[in-house]
Amino acid sequence: MSFALSPARPLRMPPVLAVAAVLAVLALPLTAGGGDGGAGPADAVSALVVLYAALRAVRGRRRPLSPTAAVILGMPVVGLAVAAMGAASPGAGLTGLGRYLQVFVLVPAAVLLLIRDRADFRLLAWSFVALAGWEGAVGVHQYVTGTGASYQGEEIRAVGTFGAQDVMGMATVVSFGLVCALGLALGRSPVRQRVAAGACALGLLLPLAVSFSRGAWIATVLTCGAQLALAGLRRALKVAAVAVAAGVVLVGGFGVGTAMLQERLSSIGQVTDAPDQSVIDRYTLWAAATGIWRRHPVDGVGLKNFPAYRDGHASLALSSGSDTEGAGAAYRKQPLLSPHDMYLLVLSEQGLLGLLALGGSWLALLVCGLRGLWRTKADGRGLDCALVACGLLVWQLVDFVYADIGGPSTVLTAVVFGVVAWWALVGTERVR
């Protein structure tokens, strides 16, 4: 008896793994100076992902983006091009233009092209959860052992592998992972997967708490509330009950509710009643950005020009910078080079033209994503993908009130917009 041997088939890896590689690189510890805002290893990998997606599109000999996707993702280019011409120097204009294109146009388009179906989408969502779990574990270890970034004289602030120069990095990663895990848990996937996702979401509450990031807390609470509301009242009540129970265990059983954490939480409402210096700096920067925009309402002062105009519009209450140290880094005074509000940064440097272009793109993605979510609620197929995508976008839009782009974790924002764009512009039509 003879057996016919079939020719060996080459193992084909899903293209979305190229995007997952960007997240994997973010898990690596930063080298010295890696948190200064310049391009890092993850940025280099994201450039390769863009090239890979472009080559796949050329080899496939097909139109890579639909007209709708091309218009929505290309809207920011108009305002960016005008603002780049108003930069202080050609080098600054090109640098700023490249960064904005990377985060809001090129990488999102590449991610959209490399996700083939909802299975790829879920793989990427679980990659977010895995990255958040790793960074969260490192952050909790930093908090417990006193090896984190400095906070009120103690090196207890959890920053993960991002270091003291990017204290928002770990909080952003953990928040994205928590939003993804909650979306996966609220879907209609098999029970085992939903239980695992729910457990991951609960586990990420601890590292998010010890990040001491008020902006991340606010964005996460609002986003998770929106996800629960969109998933249905019955599920919302069940998850809320579990979250309250987990909070009681964390605070009462593990002592997470330390005095510093309680003080940080209560400081969210202290705007006029004895605010700390970080709150004073934030509102002073916001006022400066608003003043700059009033002088240049249409096209702004040009990319990367906010620091040059800041002192002319800021009050004397603004400090010289924020103090950073710990997590393996020496003491450093970090200058305040942005208003720490994405909308005001765009408004001051790009004017109404830039804000309408960027904001219009984000609003279009949100509308398309929510429309797809309502379609999936009828039979539940793809509900988890819808909740993940809409949740990520809501979190990012809320967080932009308290933060802007910059630092190693910025490339993660670009991936998020790509994930959202796939669901809003392509995934709602898929049946798998």
Short mmCIF file of C-alpha atoms in Angstrom, two decimals:
data_model
loop_
_atom_site.label_atom_id
_atom_site.label_comp_id
_atom_site.label_asym_id
_atom_site.label_seq_id
_atom_site.Cartn_x
_atom_site.Cartn_y
_atom_site.Cartn_z
CA MET A 1 0.00 0.00 0.00
CA SER A 2 1.36 3.36 -0.94
CA PHE A 3 0.47 6.75 0.38
CA ALA A 4 0.46 9.85 -1.75
CA LEU A 5 2.32 12.63 -0.03
CA SER A 6 0.78 16.04 -0.49
CA PRO A 7 3.19 18.89 -1.07
CA ALA A 8 4.00 20.82 2.06
CA ARG A 9 2.08 24.04 2.35
CA PRO A 10 4.03 27.06 3.53
CA LEU A 11 2.96 28.30 6.93
CA ARG A 12 1.22 31.63 6.44
CA MET A 13 1.17 33.93 9.40
CA PRO A 14 -1.75 36.36 9.68
CA PRO A 15 -0.71 39.87 8.58
CA VAL A 16 -2.10 41.33 11.80
CA LEU A 17 0.86 39.84 13.68
CA ALA A 18 2.93 42.68 12.24
CA VAL A 19 0.73 45.07 14.21
CA ALA A 20 1.01 42.89 17.32
CA ALA A 21 4.79 43.22 16.98
CA VAL A 22 4.48 46.94 17.65
CA LEU A 23 2.79 46.16 20.96
CA ALA A 24 5.43 43.55 21.78
CA VAL A 25 8.25 46.07 21.29
CA LEU A 26 6.50 48.46 23.67
CA ALA A 27 6.89 45.84 26.40
CA LEU A 28 10.67 46.16 26.28
CA PRO A 29 12.38 48.45 28.82
CA LEU A 30 13.37 51.84 27.45
CA THR A 31 17.02 52.66 27.02
CA ALA A 32 18.53 55.78 28.54
CA GLY A 33 16.94 58.81 26.95
CA GLY A 34 14.21 56.73 25.40
CA GLY A 35 11.51 58.70 27.13
CA ASP A 36 12.54 62.11 25.83
CA GLY A 37 9.87 62.19 23.17
CA GLY A 38 12.00 61.17 20.19
CA ALA A 39 11.46 58.18 17.95
CA GLY A 40 11.94 54.82 19.67
CA PRO A 41 12.04 51.15 18.66
CA ALA A 42 8.23 50.90 18.50
CA ASP A 43 8.14 53.88 16.12
CA ALA A 44 10.64 52.14 13.87
CA VAL A 45 8.55 48.96 13.87
CA SER A 46 5.42 50.98 13.08
CA ALA A 47 7.21 52.43 10.04
CA LEU A 48 7.96 48.89 8.88
CA VAL A 49 4.30 47.99 9.41
CA VAL A 50 3.26 50.88 7.15
CA LEU A 51 5.74 49.72 4.49
CA TYR A 52 4.53 46.12 4.80
CA ALA A 53 0.89 47.15 4.39
CA ALA A 54 1.76 49.28 1.35
CA LEU A 55 3.65 46.40 -0.30
CA ARG A 56 0.74 44.03 0.33
CA ALA A 57 -1.63 46.50 -1.26
CA VAL A 58 0.62 46.86 -4.33
CA ARG A 59 1.04 43.10 -4.70
CA GLY A 60 -2.71 42.60 -4.37
CA ARG A 61 -3.32 45.06 -7.21
CA ARG A 62 -6.47 46.37 -5.61
CA ARG A 63 -7.66 49.65 -4.23
CA PRO A 64 -6.42 49.54 -0.63
CA LEU A 65 -8.98 51.91 0.90
CA SER A 66 -12.58 52.66 0.07
CA PRO A 67 -13.39 56.26 -0.89
CA THR A 68 -15.07 56.78 2.49
CA ALA A 69 -12.06 55.44 4.41
CA ALA A 70 -9.65 57.52 2.34
CA VAL A 71 -11.61 60.71 3.03
CA ILE A 72 -12.05 60.10 6.77
CA LEU A 73 -8.43 59.08 7.39
CA GLY A 74 -7.09 61.77 5.05
CA MET A 75 -9.03 64.70 6.55
CA PRO A 76 -6.26 65.71 9.02
CA VAL A 77 -3.75 66.19 6.19
CA VAL A 78 -5.26 69.53 5.16
CA GLY A 79 -4.80 71.26 8.50
CA LEU A 80 -1.42 69.61 9.06
CA ALA A 81 -0.03 70.81 5.74
CA VAL A 82 -1.04 74.41 6.47
CA ALA A 83 0.33 74.28 10.03
CA ALA A 84 3.62 72.74 8.84
CA MET A 85 4.20 75.73 6.57
CA GLY A 86 3.78 78.01 9.58
CA ALA A 87 6.43 76.23 11.67
CA ALA A 88 9.46 78.15 12.92
CA SER A 89 11.79 76.17 10.66
CA PRO A 90 11.48 73.62 7.84
CA GLY A 91 12.98 70.96 10.10
CA ALA A 92 10.44 71.56 12.86
CA GLY A 93 7.62 71.57 10.32
CA LEU A 94 8.67 68.27 8.78
CA THR A 95 9.21 66.65 12.17
CA GLY A 96 5.82 67.72 13.44
CA LEU A 97 4.10 66.78 10.19
CA GLY A 98 5.69 63.33 10.22
CA ARG A 99 4.59 62.68 13.80
CA TYR A 100 0.99 63.68 13.19
CA LEU A 101 0.82 61.70 9.95
CA GLN A 102 2.24 58.66 11.74
CA VAL A 103 -0.28 58.77 14.58
CA PHE A 104 -3.46 59.81 12.79
CA VAL A 105 -3.06 58.79 9.14
CA LEU A 106 -0.35 56.31 8.12
CA VAL A 107 -0.30 53.78 10.97
CA PRO A 108 -4.12 53.72 11.31
CA ALA A 109 -4.44 53.09 7.56
CA ALA A 110 -1.85 50.29 7.76
CA VAL A 111 -3.63 48.63 10.70
CA LEU A 112 -6.93 48.85 8.82
CA LEU A 113 -5.38 47.08 5.84
CA LEU A 114 -3.72 44.32 7.89
CA ILE A 115 -6.81 43.27 9.86
CA ARG A 116 -8.64 40.77 7.66
CA ASP A 117 -11.63 39.79 9.79
CA ARG A 118 -13.04 39.82 13.27
CA ALA A 119 -10.79 36.93 14.33
CA ASP A 120 -7.78 39.15 13.60
CA PHE A 121 -9.48 41.98 15.48
CA ARG A 122 -9.94 39.79 18.56
CA LEU A 123 -6.32 38.65 18.34
CA LEU A 124 -5.22 42.26 18.44
CA ALA A 125 -7.60 43.02 21.32
CA TRP A 126 -6.10 40.17 23.35
CA SER A 127 -2.64 41.52 22.49
CA PHE A 128 -3.65 44.79 24.14
CA VAL A 129 -4.76 42.85 27.20
CA ALA A 130 -1.49 40.88 27.30
CA LEU A 131 0.62 44.04 27.05
CA ALA A 132 -1.46 45.65 29.79
CA GLY A 133 -1.02 42.59 31.99
CA TRP A 134 2.76 42.69 31.60
CA GLU A 135 3.06 46.43 32.19
CA GLY A 136 0.62 46.21 35.07
CA ALA A 137 2.62 43.42 36.73
CA VAL A 138 5.81 45.47 36.45
CA GLY A 139 3.98 48.52 37.80
CA VAL A 140 2.54 46.72 40.82
CA HIS A 141 6.00 45.34 41.61
CA GLN A 142 7.37 48.89 41.47
CA TYR A 143 4.67 50.08 43.85
CA VAL A 144 5.16 47.25 46.33
CA THR A 145 8.97 47.39 46.35
CA GLY A 146 9.32 51.18 46.17
CA THR A 147 11.20 51.12 42.85
CA GLY A 148 8.77 53.18 40.77
CA ALA A 149 8.75 56.83 39.81
CA SER A 150 8.84 59.48 42.50
CA TYR A 151 5.51 60.60 43.94
CA GLN A 152 5.39 62.94 46.94
CA GLY A 153 8.94 62.01 47.89
CA GLU A 154 8.44 58.24 47.64
CA GLU A 155 9.34 56.08 44.64
CA ILE A 156 6.01 54.25 44.51
CA ARG A 157 4.36 55.46 41.30
CA ALA A 158 3.81 52.57 38.89
CA VAL A 159 5.20 53.40 35.45
CA GLY A 160 5.97 49.95 34.03
CA THR A 161 8.82 49.79 31.53
CA PHE A 162 8.23 53.37 30.36
CA GLY A 163 10.23 55.03 33.12
CA ALA A 164 9.80 58.30 34.97
CA GLN A 165 10.01 60.37 31.77
CA ASP A 166 6.68 58.94 30.55
CA VAL A 167 4.61 58.50 33.70
CA MET A 168 1.44 58.26 31.61
CA GLY A 169 2.72 55.37 29.49
CA MET A 170 1.81 52.48 31.77
CA ALA A 171 -1.51 54.05 32.75
CA THR A 172 -2.42 54.39 29.06
CA VAL A 173 -1.46 50.79 28.26
CA VAL A 174 -3.33 49.39 31.26
CA SER A 175 -6.40 51.48 30.45
CA PHE A 176 -6.46 50.24 26.86
CA GLY A 177 -6.11 46.65 28.07
CA LEU A 178 -8.90 47.08 30.60
CA VAL A 179 -11.24 48.57 27.98
CA CYS A 180 -10.45 45.69 25.59
CA ALA A 181 -10.95 43.08 28.30
CA LEU A 182 -14.28 44.54 29.34
CA GLY A 183 -15.47 44.69 25.73
CA LEU A 184 -14.51 41.05 25.20
CA ALA A 185 -16.24 40.05 28.44
CA LEU A 186 -19.48 41.77 27.43
CA GLY A 187 -19.67 40.10 24.02
CA ARG A 188 -21.37 36.87 22.96
CA SER A 189 -18.23 34.72 22.73
CA PRO A 190 -17.92 31.37 24.55
CA VAL A 191 -18.32 31.54 28.33
CA ARG A 192 -14.71 30.54 29.02
CA GLN A 193 -13.37 33.45 26.98
CA ARG A 194 -15.75 35.92 28.60
CA VAL A 195 -14.78 34.75 32.09
CA ALA A 196 -11.08 35.05 31.24
CA ALA A 197 -11.61 38.55 29.85
CA GLY A 198 -13.60 39.60 32.90
CA ALA A 199 -10.87 38.30 35.21
CA CYS A 200 -8.26 40.26 33.24
CA ALA A 201 -10.34 43.43 33.50
CA LEU A 202 -10.63 43.07 37.28
CA GLY A 203 -6.91 42.29 37.61
CA LEU A 204 -5.97 45.47 35.74
CA LEU A 205 -7.78 47.68 38.24
CA LEU A 206 -4.90 47.43 40.71
CA PRO A 207 -2.08 48.67 38.43
CA LEU A 208 -4.36 51.42 37.12
CA ALA A 209 -4.97 52.56 40.69
CA VAL A 210 -1.28 52.70 41.65
CA SER A 211 -0.40 54.62 38.48
CA PHE A 212 -1.78 57.70 40.28
CA SER A 213 -2.97 59.01 36.91
CA ARG A 214 -6.11 61.07 37.41
CA GLY A 215 -6.71 61.55 33.69
CA ALA A 216 -6.55 57.79 33.05
CA TRP A 217 -8.92 57.14 35.96
CA ILE A 218 -11.52 59.58 34.65
CA ALA A 219 -11.30 58.33 31.06
CA THR A 220 -11.53 54.68 32.15
CA VAL A 221 -14.53 55.18 34.42
CA LEU A 222 -16.44 57.09 31.74
CA THR A 223 -15.52 54.59 29.02
CA CYS A 224 -16.39 51.49 31.03
CA GLY A 225 -19.69 53.10 32.00
CA ALA A 226 -20.43 53.74 28.32
CA GLN A 227 -19.53 50.15 27.40
CA LEU A 228 -21.82 48.77 30.09
CA ALA A 229 -24.67 51.02 29.00
CA LEU A 230 -24.25 49.98 25.36
CA ALA A 231 -24.11 46.29 26.28
CA GLY A 232 -27.46 46.37 28.08
CA LEU A 233 -28.85 47.20 31.51
CA ARG A 234 -28.85 43.63 32.87
CA ARG A 235 -25.19 43.07 32.07
CA ALA A 236 -24.33 46.52 33.35
CA LEU A 237 -25.82 45.72 36.76
CA LYS A 238 -24.01 42.38 36.98
CA VAL A 239 -20.61 43.82 36.07
CA ALA A 240 -21.13 46.82 38.36
CA ALA A 241 -21.79 44.45 41.26
CA VAL A 242 -18.61 42.49 40.52
CA ALA A 243 -16.60 45.72 40.22
CA VAL A 244 -17.86 46.97 43.58
CA ALA A 245 -16.97 43.64 45.18
CA ALA A 246 -13.50 43.77 43.65
CA GLY A 247 -13.06 47.31 44.93
CA VAL A 248 -13.95 46.23 48.44
CA VAL A 249 -11.42 43.39 48.26
CA LEU A 250 -8.67 45.64 46.89
CA VAL A 251 -9.22 48.38 49.46
CA GLY A 252 -10.09 46.29 52.47
CA GLY A 253 -8.14 43.12 51.83
CA PHE A 254 -4.97 44.35 50.15
CA GLY A 255 -4.83 47.87 51.54
CA VAL A 256 -4.77 49.55 48.14
CA GLY A 257 -6.69 52.54 49.54
CA THR A 258 -3.59 54.18 50.99
CA ALA A 259 -3.66 57.76 52.19
CA MET A 260 -1.77 58.89 49.08
CA LEU A 261 -4.21 57.16 46.77
CA GLN A 262 -7.19 58.63 48.60
CA GLU A 263 -5.60 62.07 48.49
CA ARG A 264 -4.94 61.74 44.75
CA LEU A 265 -8.53 60.66 44.18
CA SER A 266 -9.97 63.55 46.17
CA SER A 267 -7.72 66.04 44.36
CA ILE A 268 -9.71 65.50 41.14
CA GLY A 269 -12.37 67.88 42.43
CA GLN A 270 -9.93 70.41 43.88
CA VAL A 271 -9.87 73.02 41.12
CA THR A 272 -10.22 76.19 43.16
CA ASP A 273 -9.83 74.83 46.70
CA ALA A 274 -6.07 74.48 47.33
CA PRO A 275 -5.11 72.68 44.10
CA ASP A 276 -1.65 71.14 43.84
CA GLN A 277 1.02 72.58 41.55
CA SER A 278 0.34 70.09 38.77
CA VAL A 279 -3.28 71.26 38.60
CA ILE A 280 -2.16 74.91 38.63
CA ASP A 281 0.29 74.24 35.80
CA ARG A 282 -2.35 72.43 33.77
CA TYR A 283 -4.90 75.23 33.96
CA THR A 284 -2.24 77.85 33.32
CA LEU A 285 -1.15 76.00 30.19
CA TRP A 286 -4.75 75.69 29.06
CA ALA A 287 -5.21 79.44 29.47
CA ALA A 288 -2.00 80.08 27.52
CA ALA A 289 -3.13 77.82 24.65
CA THR A 290 -6.48 79.59 24.52
CA GLY A 291 -4.74 82.96 24.43
CA ILE A 292 -2.49 81.84 21.58
CA TRP A 293 -5.49 80.63 19.59
CA ARG A 294 -7.31 83.93 20.03
CA ARG A 295 -4.36 85.70 18.39
CA HIS A 296 -4.20 83.17 15.53
CA PRO A 297 -7.72 81.71 15.24
CA VAL A 298 -7.74 80.26 11.72
CA ASP A 299 -4.43 78.45 11.13
CA GLY A 300 -2.66 78.68 14.51
CA VAL A 301 0.99 79.49 15.12
CA GLY A 302 2.44 76.45 13.32
CA LEU A 303 3.53 72.97 14.32
CA LYS A 304 5.83 72.73 17.37
CA ASN A 305 5.48 76.47 18.04
CA PHE A 306 3.52 76.27 21.29
CA PRO A 307 6.64 76.49 23.53
CA ALA A 308 7.80 79.66 21.74
CA TYR A 309 4.47 81.43 22.38
CA ARG A 310 3.70 79.91 25.78
CA ASP A 311 5.44 82.40 28.08
CA GLY A 312 3.87 85.36 26.31
CA HIS A 313 0.40 84.11 27.26
CA ALA A 314 1.01 82.28 30.57
CA SER A 315 0.68 83.79 34.03
CA LEU A 316 3.40 83.80 36.68
CA ALA A 317 1.69 80.83 38.36
CA LEU A 318 3.26 78.49 35.80
CA SER A 319 6.22 76.57 37.21
CA SER A 320 9.46 75.99 35.33
CA GLY A 321 8.69 72.31 34.81
CA SER A 322 7.69 69.06 36.46
CA ASP A 323 10.09 67.08 38.64
CA THR A 324 10.77 63.50 37.54
CA GLU A 325 12.98 60.82 39.05
CA GLY A 326 12.92 57.22 40.14
CA ALA A 327 12.36 53.95 38.26
CA GLY A 328 16.08 53.87 37.46
CA ALA A 329 16.32 57.51 36.33
CA ALA A 330 18.07 60.40 38.03
CA TYR A 331 16.33 63.62 39.04
CA ARG A 332 15.34 65.81 36.13
CA LYS A 333 13.27 68.94 35.59
CA GLN A 334 11.02 68.13 32.64
CA PRO A 335 9.97 71.26 30.71
CA LEU A 336 6.31 71.94 30.00
CA LEU A 337 6.30 72.05 26.21
CA SER A 338 2.60 71.42 25.55
CA PRO A 339 -0.75 72.37 27.11
CA HIS A 340 -1.43 68.73 28.10
CA ASP A 341 -4.71 68.89 26.20
CA MET A 342 -4.77 67.54 22.66
CA TYR A 343 -7.63 69.75 21.57
CA LEU A 344 -5.97 72.92 22.83
CA LEU A 345 -2.62 71.87 21.37
CA VAL A 346 -4.21 71.45 17.94
CA LEU A 347 -6.20 74.65 18.36
CA SER A 348 -3.15 76.74 19.27
CA GLU A 349 -0.78 75.30 16.64
CA GLN A 350 -3.22 74.46 13.81
CA GLY A 351 -6.15 76.77 14.53
CA LEU A 352 -9.77 76.04 13.77
CA LEU A 353 -8.78 74.56 10.42
CA GLY A 354 -6.69 71.86 12.03
CA LEU A 355 -9.12 71.15 14.85
CA LEU A 356 -12.06 70.79 12.47
CA ALA A 357 -10.04 68.45 10.25
CA LEU A 358 -8.78 66.21 13.07
CA GLY A 359 -11.96 66.44 15.12
CA GLY A 360 -14.09 65.76 12.05
CA SER A 361 -12.13 62.58 11.35
CA TRP A 362 -12.54 61.37 14.94
CA LEU A 363 -16.24 62.22 15.01
CA ALA A 364 -16.82 60.36 11.73
CA LEU A 365 -15.11 57.27 13.16
CA LEU A 366 -17.24 57.47 16.29
CA VAL A 367 -20.49 57.79 14.34
CA CYS A 368 -19.61 54.91 12.00
CA GLY A 369 -18.48 52.76 14.92
CA LEU A 370 -21.66 53.34 16.91
CA ARG A 371 -23.77 52.65 13.83
CA GLY A 372 -22.02 49.31 13.45
CA LEU A 373 -22.58 48.57 17.13
CA TRP A 374 -26.34 49.02 16.79
CA ARG A 375 -26.30 46.64 13.83
CA THR A 376 -24.57 43.92 15.85
CA LYS A 377 -26.87 44.16 18.86
CA ALA A 378 -29.65 42.44 16.91
CA ASP A 379 -27.91 39.03 16.81
CA GLY A 380 -24.84 39.64 18.98
CA ARG A 381 -22.34 38.63 16.29
CA GLY A 382 -19.39 40.97 16.60
CA LEU A 383 -20.73 42.74 19.68
CA ASP A 384 -17.42 42.27 21.49
CA CYS A 385 -15.55 43.89 18.59
CA ALA A 386 -17.97 46.80 18.56
CA LEU A 387 -17.64 47.40 22.29
CA VAL A 388 -13.84 47.21 22.13
CA ALA A 389 -13.55 49.62 19.20
CA CYS A 390 -16.07 52.16 20.49
CA GLY A 391 -14.60 51.90 23.97
CA LEU A 392 -11.06 52.55 22.79
CA LEU A 393 -12.15 55.61 20.83
CA VAL A 394 -14.22 57.03 23.68
CA TRP A 395 -11.31 56.52 26.09
CA GLN A 396 -8.90 58.28 23.77
CA LEU A 397 -11.21 61.22 23.11
CA VAL A 398 -11.82 61.71 26.84
CA ASP A 399 -8.13 61.34 27.68
CA PHE A 400 -7.24 63.98 25.09
CA VAL A 401 -8.81 66.50 27.47
CA TYR A 402 -5.97 65.79 29.92
CA ALA A 403 -3.15 64.67 27.63
CA ASP A 404 -1.69 64.99 24.15
CA ILE A 405 0.62 62.99 21.93
CA GLY A 406 4.24 62.57 22.94
CA GLY A 407 6.47 59.91 24.42
CA PRO A 408 7.03 56.23 23.59
CA SER A 409 3.41 55.25 24.25
CA THR A 410 2.19 57.56 21.46
CA VAL A 411 2.59 54.80 18.86
CA LEU A 412 -0.03 52.84 20.79
CA THR A 413 -2.49 55.67 20.13
CA ALA A 414 -1.81 55.23 16.41
CA VAL A 415 -2.61 51.50 16.64
CA VAL A 416 -5.80 52.29 18.54
CA PHE A 417 -7.02 54.61 15.80
CA GLY A 418 -6.27 51.87 13.28
CA VAL A 419 -8.29 49.32 15.25
CA VAL A 420 -11.17 51.77 15.54
CA ALA A 421 -10.96 52.64 11.83
CA TRP A 422 -11.18 48.97 10.83
CA TRP A 423 -14.33 48.41 12.85
CA ALA A 424 -15.97 51.69 11.81
CA LEU A 425 -15.13 51.48 8.09
CA VAL A 426 -14.74 47.76 7.33
CA GLY A 427 -15.63 45.45 10.23
CA THR A 428 -19.28 46.39 10.46
CA GLU A 429 -19.86 44.74 7.07
CA ARG A 430 -18.10 41.46 7.95
CA VAL A 431 -20.08 38.44 9.13
CA ARG A 432 -17.38 36.45 10.91
#
